[in-house]
Short mmCIF file of C-alpha atoms in Angstrom, two decimals:
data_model
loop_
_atom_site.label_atom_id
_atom_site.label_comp_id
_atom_site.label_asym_id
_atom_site.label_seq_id
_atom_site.Cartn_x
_atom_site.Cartn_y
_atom_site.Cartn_z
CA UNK A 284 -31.10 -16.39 32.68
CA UNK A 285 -33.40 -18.18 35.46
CA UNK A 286 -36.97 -17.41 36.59
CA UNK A 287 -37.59 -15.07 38.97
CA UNK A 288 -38.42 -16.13 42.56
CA UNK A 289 -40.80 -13.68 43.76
CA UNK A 290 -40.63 -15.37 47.53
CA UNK A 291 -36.89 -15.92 47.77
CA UNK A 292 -36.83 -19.31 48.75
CA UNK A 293 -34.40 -20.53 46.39
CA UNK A 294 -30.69 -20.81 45.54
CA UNK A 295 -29.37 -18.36 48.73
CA UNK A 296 -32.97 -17.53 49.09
CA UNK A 297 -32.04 -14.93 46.01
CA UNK A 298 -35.05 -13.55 44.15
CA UNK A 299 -32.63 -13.29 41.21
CA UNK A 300 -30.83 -16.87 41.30
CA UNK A 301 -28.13 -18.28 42.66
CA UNK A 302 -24.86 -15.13 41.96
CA UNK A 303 -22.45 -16.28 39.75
CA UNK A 304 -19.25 -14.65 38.59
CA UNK A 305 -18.97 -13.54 35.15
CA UNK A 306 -16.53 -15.97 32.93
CA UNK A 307 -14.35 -15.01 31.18
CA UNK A 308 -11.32 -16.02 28.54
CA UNK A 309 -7.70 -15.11 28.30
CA UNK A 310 -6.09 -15.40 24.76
CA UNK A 311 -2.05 -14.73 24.73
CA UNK A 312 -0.56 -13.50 21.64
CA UNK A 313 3.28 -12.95 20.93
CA UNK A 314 3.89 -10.53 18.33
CA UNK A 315 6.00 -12.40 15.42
CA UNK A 316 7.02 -9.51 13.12
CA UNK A 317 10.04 -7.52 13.86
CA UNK A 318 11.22 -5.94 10.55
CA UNK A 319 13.83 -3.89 9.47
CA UNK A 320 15.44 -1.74 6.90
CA UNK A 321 18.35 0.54 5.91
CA UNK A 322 19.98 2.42 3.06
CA UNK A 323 21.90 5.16 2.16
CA UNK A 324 21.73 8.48 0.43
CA UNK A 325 25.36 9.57 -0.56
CA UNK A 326 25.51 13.71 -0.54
CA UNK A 327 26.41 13.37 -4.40
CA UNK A 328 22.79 11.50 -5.34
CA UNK A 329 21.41 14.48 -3.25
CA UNK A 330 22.90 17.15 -5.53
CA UNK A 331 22.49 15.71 -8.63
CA UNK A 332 18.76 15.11 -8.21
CA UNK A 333 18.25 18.68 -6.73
CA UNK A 334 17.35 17.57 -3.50
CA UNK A 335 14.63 15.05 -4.62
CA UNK A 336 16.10 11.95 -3.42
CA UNK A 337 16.61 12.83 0.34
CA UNK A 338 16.72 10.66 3.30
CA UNK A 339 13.32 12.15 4.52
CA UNK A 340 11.75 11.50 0.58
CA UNK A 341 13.15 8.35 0.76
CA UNK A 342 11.84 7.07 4.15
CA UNK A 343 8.40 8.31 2.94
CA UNK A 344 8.03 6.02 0.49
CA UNK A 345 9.33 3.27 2.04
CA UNK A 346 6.36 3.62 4.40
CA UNK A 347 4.19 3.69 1.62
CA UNK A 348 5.86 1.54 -1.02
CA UNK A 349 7.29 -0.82 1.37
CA UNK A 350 5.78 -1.23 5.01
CA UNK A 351 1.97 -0.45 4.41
CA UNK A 352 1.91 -3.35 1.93
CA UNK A 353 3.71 -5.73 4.23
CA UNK A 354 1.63 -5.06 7.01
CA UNK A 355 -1.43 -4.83 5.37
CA UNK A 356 -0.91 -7.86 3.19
CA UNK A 357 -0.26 -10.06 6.41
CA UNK A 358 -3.10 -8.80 8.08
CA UNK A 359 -5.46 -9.95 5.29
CA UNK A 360 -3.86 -12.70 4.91
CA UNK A 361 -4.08 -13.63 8.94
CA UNK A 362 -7.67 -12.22 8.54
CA UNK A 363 -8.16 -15.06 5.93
CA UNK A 364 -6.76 -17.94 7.37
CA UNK A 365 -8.69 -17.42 10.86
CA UNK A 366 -12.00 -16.67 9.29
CA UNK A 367 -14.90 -18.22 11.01
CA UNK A 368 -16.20 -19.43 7.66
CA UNK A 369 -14.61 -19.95 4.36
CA UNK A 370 -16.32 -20.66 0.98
CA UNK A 371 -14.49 -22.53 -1.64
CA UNK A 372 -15.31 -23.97 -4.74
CA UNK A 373 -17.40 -21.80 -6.35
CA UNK A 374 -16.43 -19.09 -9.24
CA UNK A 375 -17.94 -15.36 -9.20
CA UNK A 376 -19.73 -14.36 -12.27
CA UNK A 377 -21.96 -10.80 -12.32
CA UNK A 378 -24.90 -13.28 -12.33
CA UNK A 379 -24.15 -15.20 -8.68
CA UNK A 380 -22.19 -12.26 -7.23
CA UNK A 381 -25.04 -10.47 -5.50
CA UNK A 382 -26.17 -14.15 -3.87
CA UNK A 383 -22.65 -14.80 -3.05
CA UNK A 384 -22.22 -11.61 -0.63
CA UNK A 385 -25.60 -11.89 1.04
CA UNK A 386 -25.37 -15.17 2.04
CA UNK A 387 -22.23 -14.11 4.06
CA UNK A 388 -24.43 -11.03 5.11
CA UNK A 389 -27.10 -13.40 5.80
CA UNK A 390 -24.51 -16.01 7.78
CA UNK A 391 -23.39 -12.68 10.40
CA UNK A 392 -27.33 -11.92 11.01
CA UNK A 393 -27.36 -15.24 12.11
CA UNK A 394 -24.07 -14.94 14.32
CA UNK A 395 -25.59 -11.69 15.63
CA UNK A 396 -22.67 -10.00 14.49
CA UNK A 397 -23.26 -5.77 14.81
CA UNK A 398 -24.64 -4.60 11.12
CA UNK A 399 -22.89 -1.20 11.79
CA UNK A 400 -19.44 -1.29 11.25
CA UNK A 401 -19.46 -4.31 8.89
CA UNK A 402 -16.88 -3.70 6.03
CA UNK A 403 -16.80 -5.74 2.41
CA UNK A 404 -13.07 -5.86 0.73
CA UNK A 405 -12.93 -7.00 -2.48
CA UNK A 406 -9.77 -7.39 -5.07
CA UNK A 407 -10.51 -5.30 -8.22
CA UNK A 408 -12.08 -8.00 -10.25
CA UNK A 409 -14.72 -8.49 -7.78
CA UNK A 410 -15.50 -4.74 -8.01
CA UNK A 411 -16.14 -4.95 -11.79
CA UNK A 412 -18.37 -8.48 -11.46
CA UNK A 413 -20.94 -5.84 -8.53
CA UNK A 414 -20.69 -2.92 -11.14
CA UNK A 415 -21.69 -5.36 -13.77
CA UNK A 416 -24.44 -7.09 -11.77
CA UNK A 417 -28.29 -5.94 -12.33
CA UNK A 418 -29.01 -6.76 -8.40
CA UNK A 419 -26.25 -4.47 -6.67
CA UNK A 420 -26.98 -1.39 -5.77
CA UNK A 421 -23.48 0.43 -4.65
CA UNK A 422 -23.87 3.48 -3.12
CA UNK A 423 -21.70 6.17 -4.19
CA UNK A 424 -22.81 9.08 -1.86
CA UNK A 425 -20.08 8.93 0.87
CA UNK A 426 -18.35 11.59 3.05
CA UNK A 427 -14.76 12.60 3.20
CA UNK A 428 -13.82 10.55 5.96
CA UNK A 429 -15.05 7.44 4.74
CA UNK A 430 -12.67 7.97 1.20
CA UNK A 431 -9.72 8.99 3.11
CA UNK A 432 -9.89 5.43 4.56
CA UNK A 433 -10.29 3.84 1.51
CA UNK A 434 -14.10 3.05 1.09
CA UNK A 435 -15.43 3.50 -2.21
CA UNK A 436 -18.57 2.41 -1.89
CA UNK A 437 -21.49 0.90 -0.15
CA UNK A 438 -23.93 -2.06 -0.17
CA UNK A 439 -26.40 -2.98 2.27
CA UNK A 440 -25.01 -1.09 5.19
CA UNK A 441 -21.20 -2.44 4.38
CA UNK A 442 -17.99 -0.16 3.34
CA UNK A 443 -16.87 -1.50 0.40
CA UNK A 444 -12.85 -1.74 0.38
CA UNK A 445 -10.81 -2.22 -2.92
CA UNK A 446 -7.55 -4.11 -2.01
CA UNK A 447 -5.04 -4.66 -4.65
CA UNK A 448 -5.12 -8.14 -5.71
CA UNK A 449 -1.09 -8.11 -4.19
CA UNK A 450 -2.41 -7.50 -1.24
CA UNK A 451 -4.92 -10.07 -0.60
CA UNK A 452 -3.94 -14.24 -0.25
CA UNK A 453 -4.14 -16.07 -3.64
CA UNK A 454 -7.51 -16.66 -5.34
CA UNK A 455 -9.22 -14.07 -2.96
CA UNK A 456 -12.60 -13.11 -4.01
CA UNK A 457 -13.94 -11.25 -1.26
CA UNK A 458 -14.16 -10.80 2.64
CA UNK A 459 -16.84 -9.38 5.02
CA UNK A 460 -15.71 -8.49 8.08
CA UNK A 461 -16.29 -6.22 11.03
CA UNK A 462 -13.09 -5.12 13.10
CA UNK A 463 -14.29 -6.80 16.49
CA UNK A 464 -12.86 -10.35 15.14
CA UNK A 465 -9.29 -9.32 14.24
CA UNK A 466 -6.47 -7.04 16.77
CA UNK A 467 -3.42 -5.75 14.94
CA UNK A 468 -1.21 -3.98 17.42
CA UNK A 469 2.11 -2.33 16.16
CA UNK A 470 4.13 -2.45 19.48
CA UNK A 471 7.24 -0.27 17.96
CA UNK A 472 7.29 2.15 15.03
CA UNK A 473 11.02 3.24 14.63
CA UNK A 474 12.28 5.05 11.91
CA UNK A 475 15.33 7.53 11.76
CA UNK A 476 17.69 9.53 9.46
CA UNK A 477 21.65 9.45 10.28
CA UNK A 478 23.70 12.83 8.94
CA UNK A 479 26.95 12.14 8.14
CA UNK A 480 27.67 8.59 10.40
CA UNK A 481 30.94 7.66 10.86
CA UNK A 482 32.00 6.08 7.26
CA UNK A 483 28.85 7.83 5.10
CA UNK A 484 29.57 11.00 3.44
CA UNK A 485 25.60 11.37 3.58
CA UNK A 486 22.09 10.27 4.89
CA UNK A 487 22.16 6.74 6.37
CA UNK A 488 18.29 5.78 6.88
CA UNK A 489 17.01 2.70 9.13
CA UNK A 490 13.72 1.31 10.20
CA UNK A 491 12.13 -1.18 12.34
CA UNK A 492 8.86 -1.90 13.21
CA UNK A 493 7.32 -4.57 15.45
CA UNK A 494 3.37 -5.77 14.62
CA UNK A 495 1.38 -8.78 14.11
CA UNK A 496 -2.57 -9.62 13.65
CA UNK A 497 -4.50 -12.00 15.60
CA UNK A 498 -8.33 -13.18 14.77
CA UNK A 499 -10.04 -13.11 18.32
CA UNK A 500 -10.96 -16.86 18.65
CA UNK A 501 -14.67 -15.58 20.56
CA UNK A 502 -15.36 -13.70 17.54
CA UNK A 503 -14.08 -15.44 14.08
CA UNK A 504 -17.25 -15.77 13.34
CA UNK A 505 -17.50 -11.89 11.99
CA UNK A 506 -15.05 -12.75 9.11
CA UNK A 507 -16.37 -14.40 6.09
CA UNK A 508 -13.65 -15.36 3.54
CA UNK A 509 -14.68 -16.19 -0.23
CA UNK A 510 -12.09 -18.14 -2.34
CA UNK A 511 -12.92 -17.42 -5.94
CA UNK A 512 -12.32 -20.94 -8.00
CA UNK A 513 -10.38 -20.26 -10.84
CA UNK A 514 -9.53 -16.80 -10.10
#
């Protein structure tokens, strides 16, 4: 921003100011996860569980069982350890709870981060310290689309997320985060089911999937982590 020369006798006798190019900053990432998987279902397994344990069956719940968890459990974790700011040393009670979350609130006001969009994810414990505290207010009232990805509540504007303690790095307490900071691309998705191969009187099922997540270095500062003491 510059003053405005209403006679144009300045920088390139510009009313506006000497032009500029807009800067800019290239980050590189290189994808680090390529995982894989395999197994069998022998013909005989098939028939003697009627047809419940089938390759398709099977690859279904490794997705869900196996390769949601992993991914998700490395994002967080990623998420965690490139958070703009990080709060250790402090243990959540129902009493400090409410304080605890809205000074990160308070901290991404101050970072201008955007209100709308902001999400709070919180291991299980958490949850029952805000149902238990006096000063949180969760609201309850949400549509379909929000529970089908996994809010369950809100406070002050924020989705509130319920990860499995599993899923989140040790001694998590909670995180609030909007989805500008962090990217997590899944470059290849490749899953497949093999009738009869050569030596398998049966299904032979195999995986592989290629992802990673990166915290945008420009915009860290949307992620607040809290490590619980004593968790």
């Amino acid at each position: 921003m510059t003053d405005y020369d209403r006679n144009g006798t300045g920088a390139e006798a510009s009313r506006f100011g000497a032009l500029a190019s807009v800067g800019n900053t290239h980050e590189e990432f290189t994808l680090k996860k390529d995982r894989s998987f395999t197994f069998v279902i022998d013909k005989m397994d098939k028939d003697e569980t009627g047809g419940v344990l089938s390759g398709a069956t099977a690859l279904a719940r490794q997705q869900r069982e196996k390769i949601i968890p992993e991914v998700d459990t490395y994002t967080y974790g990623v998420m965690a350890a490139g958070a703009g700011t990080k709060v250790t040393g402090v243990t959540l009670t129902d009493a400090n709870i409410y304080d605890e979350i809205t000074k990160g609130t308070a901290l991404l006001d101050d970072e201008e981060v955007l209100q709308t969009g902001r999400k709070l994810v919180v291991v299980p414990e958490v949850y029952r310290l805000m149902k238990k505290c006096k000063e949180i207010n969760l609201e309850c009232d949400l549509t379909e689309k929000q529970r089908l990805s996994g809010v369950i509540a809100m406070l002050d504007g924020m989705d509130v997320i319920k990860v499995s303690k599993k899923r989140m790095p040790v001694n998590a307490g909670f995180m609030i985060c909007h989805p500008v900071a962090t990217v997590a691309p899944t470059k290849l998705e490749d899953y497949r089911v093999h009738q009869d191969p050569p030596g398998i009187s049966g299904e032979l099922v195999e995986g592989r999937i290629v992802y990673d997540a990166f915290v945008l270095d420009n915009k860290k500062k949307a992620i607040y982590y809290f490590e619980n003491k004593n968790a």
